[in-house]
Amino acid sequence: MASSSLSGPADVDGKSEFRNKKPKPENRDESELLTVPDGWKEPAFSKEDNPRGLLEESSFATLFPKYREAYLKECWPLVRKALNEHHVNATLDLIEGSMTVCTTKKTFDPYIIIRARDLIKLLARSVSFEQAVRILQDDVACDIIKIGSLVRNKERFVKRRQRLIGPKGSTLKALELLTNCYIMVQGNTVSAIGPFSGLKETLMIKRELAKDSELRSQSWERFLPQFKHKNVNKRKEPKKKTVKKEYTPFPPPQPESQIDKELASGEYFLKASQKKRQKMEAIKAKQAEALSKRQEERNKAFIPPKEKPVVKPKQASTENKIDVAAIKEKVKKAKNKKLGALSAEEVKLKMEADEKKKKKKK
């Protein structure tokens, strides 16, 4: 009894200790677990892997903007043909502005509906059909990144989006070459299509360092360039620039009043009648000037224009005189002589020759 009583709690403690002990994970680097061997490719999913098909129908729908309607209507037969090869139906509703994909009884790949959903999402985000249809391949993935909510200020957002595209699309083209991905910036989203590794890598230096097996498990921050952020405020300069005057502690001089001006000119000491007479004379002088100007403008209409000097005809030289009599004779001869006809003397000679021939025959 004693032995049993002593061994009982020992067994209980041993069980509890065994339960508390958990298998310790191996000390492996995460990069080694996530790396894929070079040249390894996942075998394609065939009908033999799922001969019975799917139990229920799955479907996804997405809306598209109005400006994509014409392009989608044109390329939709190609979309249906590409999805029918995987036994997926696709419908385009132009009234509601939506695209829908759904599985059928012949569908055997359970993940193909997710790829079809990504296909219609990419088409709605202005990606061309030639690039969007690549998502149906097993080794191609996509990511639609929303960038509209990153910045509140709209002007700043447009500048940063343009910086992503770069001058003449050079920055975007460089990113495509570095990551082997197709990148499309449209509105408030960025669509990327390419391999899984290409969607994460964005610098050429990472690709160069990845070739070295020793550097795979190390941090690459020391190789990356460090840029200083400079916010340059490009403010438009005003057309009229105001030049600030030099600061003086003394106030500006007080402007002269009307009384001071009259005192300086001597009008202050004149009588009222004299002041009135001067004002009337000044008014009459102004009226006379205006009248004279008006009269000059009226007289301009009566001034005759300058005539051009008359050019005398040059006398015909004796060398260039025309012989009228000779011309008349030529005209008479031309009238008498028809084009291609014989002259009068030739006609007489011909008649005489004909008469001689007749006499000889008799």
GROMACS .gro file of C-alpha atoms in nm:
model
  362
    1MET     CA    1   0.000   0.000   0.000
    2ALA     CA    2   0.282   0.230   0.086
    3SER     CA    3   0.455   0.167  -0.239
    4SER     CA    4   0.142   0.236  -0.432
    5SER     CA    5   0.078   0.556  -0.243
    6LEU     CA    6   0.429   0.679  -0.308
    7SER     CA    7   0.432   0.593  -0.676
    8GLY     CA    8   0.094   0.753  -0.748
    9PRO     CA    9   0.182   1.121  -0.716
   10ALA     CA   10   0.512   1.057  -0.890
   11ASP     CA   11   0.328   0.926  -1.195
   12VAL     CA   12   0.094   1.225  -1.193
   13ASP     CA   13   0.385   1.468  -1.177
   14GLY     CA   14   0.558   1.280  -1.459
   15LYS     CA   15   0.251   1.306  -1.682
   16SER     CA   16   0.213   1.676  -1.610
   17GLU     CA   17   0.578   1.735  -1.686
   18PHE     CA   18   0.543   1.544  -2.013
   19ARG     CA   19   0.238   1.750  -2.107
   20ASN     CA   20   0.410   2.081  -2.032
   21LYS     CA   21   0.707   1.986  -2.241
   22LYS     CA   22   0.647   2.102  -2.599
   23PRO     CA   23   0.864   2.015  -2.895
   24LYS     CA   24   1.112   2.298  -2.947
   25PRO     CA   25   1.120   2.435  -3.301
   26GLU     CA   26   1.444   2.392  -3.486
   27ASN     CA   27   1.660   2.701  -3.504
   28ARG     CA   28   1.619   2.767  -3.874
   29ASP     CA   29   1.627   3.096  -4.054
   30GLU     CA   30   1.295   3.211  -4.200
   31SER     CA   31   1.462   3.295  -4.531
   32GLU     CA   32   1.568   2.929  -4.569
   33LEU     CA   33   1.214   2.807  -4.505
   34LEU     CA   34   1.066   3.050  -4.758
   35THR     CA   35   1.322   2.996  -5.036
   36VAL     CA   36   1.226   2.771  -5.324
   37PRO     CA   37   1.492   2.551  -5.486
   38ASP     CA   38   1.612   2.670  -5.824
   39GLY     CA   39   1.440   2.500  -6.114
   40TRP     CA   40   1.158   2.357  -5.900
   41LYS     CA   41   0.813   2.389  -6.051
   42GLU     CA   42   0.483   2.277  -5.904
   43PRO     CA   43   0.308   2.016  -6.117
   44ALA     CA   44  -0.004   2.133  -6.297
   45PHE     CA   45  -0.344   2.052  -6.145
   46SER     CA   46  -0.524   1.803  -6.373
   47LYS     CA   47  -0.867   1.640  -6.380
   48GLU     CA   48  -0.722   1.321  -6.237
   49ASP     CA   49  -0.649   1.507  -5.911
   50ASN     CA   50  -1.019   1.591  -5.870
   51PRO     CA   51  -1.227   1.358  -6.091
   52ARG     CA   52  -1.558   1.425  -5.913
   53GLY     CA   53  -1.549   1.800  -5.964
   54LEU     CA   54  -1.695   2.060  -5.728
   55LEU     CA   55  -2.000   2.016  -5.505
   56GLU     CA   56  -2.143   2.371  -5.532
   57GLU     CA   57  -2.126   2.661  -5.771
   58SER     CA   58  -1.904   2.959  -5.683
   59SER     CA   59  -1.927   3.300  -5.845
   60PHE     CA   60  -1.768   3.646  -5.820
   61ALA     CA   61  -1.878   3.978  -5.967
   62THR     CA   62  -1.708   4.315  -6.000
   63LEU     CA   63  -1.811   4.656  -6.134
   64PHE     CA   64  -1.622   4.846  -6.405
   65PRO     CA   65  -1.618   5.218  -6.495
   66LYS     CA   66  -1.807   5.361  -6.790
   67TYR     CA   67  -1.497   5.437  -6.997
   68ARG     CA   68  -1.402   5.064  -7.003
   69GLU     CA   69  -1.732   4.960  -7.160
   70ALA     CA   70  -1.617   4.989  -7.524
   71TYR     CA   71  -1.295   4.792  -7.468
   72LEU     CA   72  -1.463   4.516  -7.265
   73LYS     CA   73  -1.736   4.478  -7.526
   74GLU     CA   74  -1.467   4.433  -7.792
   75CYS     CA   75  -1.247   4.180  -7.608
   76TRP     CA   76  -1.519   3.987  -7.422
   77PRO     CA   77  -1.531   3.696  -7.674
   78LEU     CA   78  -1.160   3.637  -7.604
   79VAL     CA   79  -1.226   3.646  -7.227
   80ARG     CA   80  -1.501   3.387  -7.257
   81LYS     CA   81  -1.284   3.166  -7.476
   82ALA     CA   82  -0.994   3.177  -7.228
   83LEU     CA   83  -1.222   3.096  -6.931
   84ASN     CA   84  -1.413   2.822  -7.115
   85GLU     CA   85  -1.085   2.630  -7.148
   86HIS     CA   86  -1.092   2.603  -6.766
   87HIS     CA   87  -1.471   2.535  -6.762
   88VAL     CA   88  -1.565   2.874  -6.615
   89ASN     CA   89  -1.856   3.084  -6.744
   90ALA     CA   90  -1.827   3.461  -6.780
   91THR     CA   91  -2.108   3.716  -6.834
   92LEU     CA   92  -2.087   4.087  -6.916
   93ASP     CA   93  -2.376   4.311  -6.806
   94LEU     CA   94  -2.352   4.649  -6.978
   95ILE     CA   95  -2.671   4.781  -6.814
   96GLU     CA   96  -2.547   4.735  -6.457
   97GLY     CA   97  -2.181   4.777  -6.556
   98SER     CA   98  -2.062   4.450  -6.402
   99MET     CA   99  -1.867   4.134  -6.491
  100THR     CA  100  -1.948   3.794  -6.338
  101VAL     CA  101  -1.759   3.462  -6.338
  102CYS     CA  102  -1.896   3.131  -6.207
  103THR     CA  103  -1.797   2.765  -6.200
  104THR     CA  104  -1.978   2.487  -6.389
  105LYS     CA  105  -2.031   2.113  -6.341
  106LYS     CA  106  -1.720   2.042  -6.548
  107THR     CA  107  -1.492   2.261  -6.333
  108PHE     CA  108  -1.236   2.044  -6.153
  109ASP     CA  109  -0.981   2.305  -6.033
  110PRO     CA  110  -1.112   2.467  -5.712
  111TYR     CA  111  -0.866   2.760  -5.731
  112ILE     CA  112  -0.946   2.861  -6.090
  113ILE     CA  113  -1.245   3.070  -5.976
  114ILE     CA  114  -1.005   3.286  -5.769
  115ARG     CA  115  -0.789   3.341  -6.077
  116ALA     CA  116  -1.098   3.424  -6.283
  117ARG     CA  117  -1.200   3.677  -6.016
  118ASP     CA  118  -0.854   3.839  -6.040
  119LEU     CA  119  -0.887   3.845  -6.420
  120ILE     CA  120  -1.206   4.053  -6.419
  121LYS     CA  121  -1.065   4.280  -6.147
  122LEU     CA  122  -0.759   4.353  -6.360
  123LEU     CA  123  -0.976   4.420  -6.666
  124ALA     CA  124  -1.181   4.667  -6.461
  125ARG     CA  125  -0.857   4.847  -6.356
  126SER     CA  126  -0.763   4.929  -6.721
  127VAL     CA  127  -0.523   4.635  -6.767
  128SER     CA  128  -0.519   4.503  -7.122
  129PHE     CA  129  -0.654   4.155  -7.196
  130GLU     CA  130  -0.314   4.031  -7.319
  131GLN     CA  131  -0.160   4.102  -6.978
  132ALA     CA  132  -0.462   4.014  -6.760
  133VAL     CA  133  -0.506   3.666  -6.912
  134ARG     CA  134  -0.162   3.568  -6.778
  135ILE     CA  135  -0.316   3.540  -6.430
  136LEU     CA  136  -0.472   3.208  -6.533
  137GLN     CA  137  -0.123   3.053  -6.530
  138ASP     CA  138  -0.003   2.875  -6.216
  139ASP     CA  139   0.330   3.061  -6.184
  140VAL     CA  140   0.177   3.411  -6.221
  141ALA     CA  141   0.019   3.616  -5.942
  142CYS     CA  142  -0.128   3.965  -5.920
  143ASP     CA  143  -0.171   4.238  -5.665
  144ILE     CA  144  -0.396   4.544  -5.679
  145ILE     CA  145  -0.250   4.806  -5.445
  146LYS     CA  146  -0.474   5.092  -5.329
  147ILE     CA  147  -0.275   5.416  -5.309
  148GLY     CA  148  -0.558   5.670  -5.292
  149SER     CA  149  -0.584   5.663  -4.912
  150LEU     CA  150  -0.211   5.705  -4.845
  151VAL     CA  151  -0.219   6.086  -4.881
  152ARG     CA  152  -0.506   6.316  -4.790
  153ASN     CA  153  -0.397   6.613  -4.999
  154LYS     CA  154  -0.498   6.552  -5.361
  155GLU     CA  155  -0.223   6.768  -5.515
  156ARG     CA  156   0.045   6.588  -5.314
  157PHE     CA  157  -0.105   6.252  -5.415
  158VAL     CA  158  -0.090   6.346  -5.786
  159LYS     CA  159   0.275   6.454  -5.752
  160ARG     CA  160   0.373   6.129  -5.579
  161ARG     CA  161   0.187   5.920  -5.834
  162GLN     CA  162   0.369   6.105  -6.112
  163ARG     CA  163   0.698   6.039  -5.931
  164LEU     CA  164   0.613   5.667  -5.938
  165ILE     CA  165   0.559   5.682  -6.314
  166GLY     CA  166   0.865   5.901  -6.374
  167PRO     CA  167   0.953   6.122  -6.674
  168LYS     CA  168   0.807   5.957  -6.984
  169GLY     CA  169   0.738   5.642  -6.778
  170SER     CA  170   1.109   5.572  -6.715
  171THR     CA  171   1.069   5.488  -6.344
  172LEU     CA  172   0.779   5.251  -6.413
  173LYS     CA  173   0.974   5.082  -6.692
  174ALA     CA  174   1.274   5.036  -6.460
  175LEU     CA  175   1.053   4.873  -6.196
  176GLU     CA  176   0.911   4.637  -6.458
  177LEU     CA  177   1.260   4.533  -6.568
  178LEU     CA  178   1.379   4.481  -6.210
  179THR     CA  179   1.083   4.276  -6.091
  180ASN     CA  180   0.983   4.098  -6.417
  181CYS     CA  181   0.630   4.226  -6.351
  182TYR     CA  182   0.380   4.425  -6.554
  183ILE     CA  183   0.279   4.738  -6.358
  184MET     CA  184  -0.021   4.954  -6.442
  185VAL     CA  185  -0.096   5.282  -6.260
  186GLN     CA  186  -0.458   5.388  -6.302
  187GLY     CA  187  -0.649   5.630  -6.082
  188ASN     CA  188  -0.617   5.535  -5.715
  189THR     CA  189  -0.475   5.186  -5.770
  190VAL     CA  190  -0.157   5.016  -5.896
  191SER     CA  191  -0.196   4.674  -6.061
  192ALA     CA  192   0.103   4.439  -6.075
  193ILE     CA  193   0.118   4.105  -6.260
  194GLY     CA  194   0.416   3.870  -6.245
  195PRO     CA  195   0.586   3.593  -6.050
  196PHE     CA  196   0.546   3.568  -5.673
  197SER     CA  197   0.905   3.673  -5.604
  198GLY     CA  198   0.885   3.966  -5.847
  199LEU     CA  199   0.591   4.119  -5.665
  200LYS     CA  200   0.808   4.167  -5.354
  201GLU     CA  201   1.141   4.273  -5.504
  202THR     CA  202   1.174   4.633  -5.625
  203LEU     CA  203   1.549   4.708  -5.643
  204MET     CA  204   1.815   4.589  -5.884
  205ILE     CA  205   2.071   4.559  -5.604
  206LYS     CA  206   1.858   4.287  -5.444
  207ARG     CA  207   1.875   4.083  -5.763
  208GLU     CA  208   2.253   4.120  -5.780
  209LEU     CA  209   2.295   4.027  -5.414
  210ALA     CA  210   2.063   3.728  -5.448
  211LYS     CA  211   2.317   3.564  -5.680
  212ASP     CA  212   2.562   3.537  -5.387
  213SER     CA  213   2.460   3.241  -5.168
  214GLU     CA  214   2.649   3.382  -4.865
  215LEU     CA  215   2.443   3.702  -4.860
  216ARG     CA  216   2.102   3.535  -4.871
  217SER     CA  217   2.076   3.507  -4.493
  218GLN     CA  218   2.225   3.853  -4.419
  219SER     CA  219   2.067   4.195  -4.399
  220TRP     CA  220   2.102   4.402  -4.717
  221GLU     CA  221   2.033   4.741  -4.562
  222ARG     CA  222   2.399   4.837  -4.571
  223PHE     CA  223   2.401   4.791  -4.950
  224LEU     CA  224   2.090   4.998  -5.012
  225PRO     CA  225   2.130   5.368  -5.099
  226GLN     CA  226   2.027   5.626  -4.838
  227PHE     CA  227   1.842   5.923  -4.983
  228LYS     CA  228   1.779   6.250  -4.803
  229HIS     CA  229   1.428   6.383  -4.836
  230LYS     CA  230   1.419   6.735  -4.973
  231ASN     CA  231   1.088   6.915  -4.992
  232VAL     CA  232   1.146   7.186  -5.249
  233ASN     CA  233   0.858   7.433  -5.261
  234LYS     CA  234   0.829   7.551  -5.621
  235ARG     CA  235   0.614   7.859  -5.572
  236LYS     CA  236   0.518   8.061  -5.876
  237GLU     CA  237   0.669   8.408  -5.878
  238PRO     CA  238   0.421   8.697  -5.904
  239LYS     CA  239   0.415   8.915  -6.214
  240LYS     CA  240   0.444   9.237  -6.014
  241LYS     CA  241   0.728   9.221  -5.767
  242THR     CA  242   0.710   9.466  -5.478
  243VAL     CA  243   1.051   9.596  -5.374
  244LYS     CA  244   1.069   9.665  -5.004
  245LYS     CA  245   1.207  10.004  -4.912
  246GLU     CA  246   1.487  10.046  -4.666
  247TYR     CA  247   1.373  10.072  -4.309
  248THR     CA  248   1.396  10.420  -4.154
  249PRO     CA  249   1.294  10.506  -3.800
  250PHE     CA  250   1.157  10.844  -3.913
  251PRO     CA  251   0.796  10.876  -4.032
  252PRO     CA  252   0.725  10.979  -4.393
  253PRO     CA  253   0.684  11.355  -4.463
  254GLN     CA  254   0.333  11.491  -4.426
  255PRO     CA  255   0.166  11.566  -4.763
  256GLU     CA  256   0.087  11.930  -4.847
  257SER     CA  257  -0.266  12.047  -4.791
  258GLN     CA  258  -0.471  12.256  -5.034
  259ILE     CA  259  -0.404  12.572  -4.830
  260ASP     CA  260  -0.029  12.514  -4.845
  261LYS     CA  261  -0.046  12.478  -5.223
  262GLU     CA  262  -0.248  12.802  -5.254
  263LEU     CA  263   0.000  12.984  -5.031
  264ALA     CA  264   0.290  12.864  -5.245
  265SER     CA  265   0.124  12.978  -5.572
  266GLY     CA  266  -0.018  13.304  -5.424
  267GLU     CA  267  -0.384  13.219  -5.491
  268TYR     CA  268  -0.461  13.231  -5.122
  269PHE     CA  269  -0.431  13.612  -5.117
  270LEU     CA  270  -0.662  13.671  -5.420
  271LYS     CA  271  -1.020  13.784  -5.387
  272ALA     CA  272  -1.316  13.559  -5.459
  273SER     CA  273  -1.395  13.740  -5.786
  274GLN     CA  274  -1.035  13.702  -5.905
  275LYS     CA  275  -1.034  13.330  -5.819
  276LYS     CA  276  -1.358  13.285  -6.010
  277ARG     CA  277  -1.217  13.468  -6.312
  278GLN     CA  278  -0.906  13.246  -6.314
  279LYS     CA  279  -1.119  12.932  -6.304
  280MET     CA  280  -1.332  13.056  -6.596
  281GLU     CA  281  -1.020  13.136  -6.799
  282ALA     CA  282  -0.879  12.791  -6.735
  283ILE     CA  283  -1.208  12.631  -6.843
  284LYS     CA  284  -1.221  12.842  -7.162
  285ALA     CA  285  -0.859  12.751  -7.246
  286LYS     CA  286  -0.940  12.380  -7.214
  287GLN     CA  287  -1.250  12.423  -7.431
  288ALA     CA  288  -1.048  12.604  -7.698
  289GLU     CA  289  -0.790  12.324  -7.707
  290ALA     CA  290  -1.060  12.060  -7.741
  291LEU     CA  291  -1.233  12.258  -8.016
  292SER     CA  292  -0.911  12.299  -8.215
  293LYS     CA  293  -0.835  11.925  -8.192
  294ARG     CA  294  -1.187  11.839  -8.306
  295GLN     CA  295  -1.159  12.081  -8.598
  296GLU     CA  296  -0.829  11.930  -8.708
  297GLU     CA  297  -0.982  11.582  -8.714
  298ARG     CA  298  -1.271  11.709  -8.927
  299ASN     CA  299  -1.038  11.886  -9.174
  300LYS     CA  300  -0.844  11.564  -9.231
  301ALA     CA  301  -1.134  11.432  -9.438
  302PHE     CA  302  -1.103  11.726  -9.682
  303ILE     CA  303  -0.727  11.696  -9.743
  304PRO     CA  304  -0.675  11.538 -10.089
  305PRO     CA  305  -0.446  11.236 -10.108
  306LYS     CA  306  -0.109  11.265 -10.274
  307GLU     CA  307  -0.132  11.173 -10.642
  308LYS     CA  308   0.128  10.962 -10.811
  309PRO     CA  309   0.342  11.136 -11.076
  310VAL     CA  310   0.224  11.085 -11.436
  311VAL     CA  311   0.460  10.863 -11.633
  312LYS     CA  312   0.498  10.978 -11.996
  313PRO     CA  313   0.483  10.701 -12.259
  314LYS     CA  314   0.813  10.627 -12.424
  315GLN     CA  315   0.840  10.707 -12.797
  316ALA     CA  316   0.867  10.399 -13.012
  317SER     CA  317   1.212  10.362 -13.162
  318THR     CA  318   1.258  10.339 -13.539
  319GLU     CA  319   1.410   9.991 -13.502
  320ASN     CA  320   1.099   9.846 -13.339
  321LYS     CA  321   0.850   9.996 -13.590
  322ILE     CA  322   0.599   9.745 -13.728
  323ASP     CA  323   0.558   9.710 -14.106
  324VAL     CA  324   0.180   9.715 -14.141
  325ALA     CA  325   0.179   9.670 -14.521
  326ALA     CA  326   0.386   9.350 -14.505
  327ILE     CA  327   0.151   9.206 -14.244
  328LYS     CA  328  -0.153   9.279 -14.465
  329GLU     CA  329   0.000   9.100 -14.759
  330LYS     CA  330   0.075   8.794 -14.548
  331VAL     CA  331  -0.285   8.788 -14.428
  332LYS     CA  332  -0.420   8.806 -14.787
  333LYS     CA  333  -0.196   8.522 -14.900
  334ALA     CA  334  -0.306   8.313 -14.606
  335LYS     CA  335  -0.673   8.368 -14.695
  336ASN     CA  336  -0.627   8.280 -15.061
  337LYS     CA  337  -0.410   7.979 -14.986
  338LYS     CA  338  -0.586   7.717 -14.782
  339LEU     CA  339  -0.391   7.499 -14.551
  340GLY     CA  340  -0.240   7.216 -14.767
  341ALA     CA  341  -0.387   7.350 -15.102
  342LEU     CA  342  -0.188   7.422 -15.427
  343SER     CA  343  -0.107   7.770 -15.548
  344ALA     CA  344  -0.270   7.922 -15.863
  345GLU     CA  345   0.039   7.866 -16.086
  346GLU     CA  346   0.062   7.501 -15.980
  347VAL     CA  347  -0.308   7.453 -16.062
  348LYS     CA  348  -0.257   7.593 -16.421
  349LEU     CA  349   0.041   7.368 -16.485
  350LYS     CA  350  -0.151   7.068 -16.368
  351MET     CA  351  -0.450   7.145 -16.596
  352GLU     CA  352  -0.221   7.180 -16.898
  353ALA     CA  353  -0.059   6.846 -16.825
  354ASP     CA  354  -0.399   6.677 -16.802
  355GLU     CA  355  -0.507   6.817 -17.145
  356LYS     CA  356  -0.187   6.687 -17.312
  357LYS     CA  357  -0.250   6.340 -17.174
  358LYS     CA  358  -0.608   6.341 -17.315
  359LYS     CA  359  -0.487   6.441 -17.664
  360LYS     CA  360  -0.228   6.162 -17.668
  361LYS     CA  361  -0.491   5.904 -17.584
  362LYS     CA  362  -0.711   6.018 -17.878
   0.00000   0.00000   0.00000
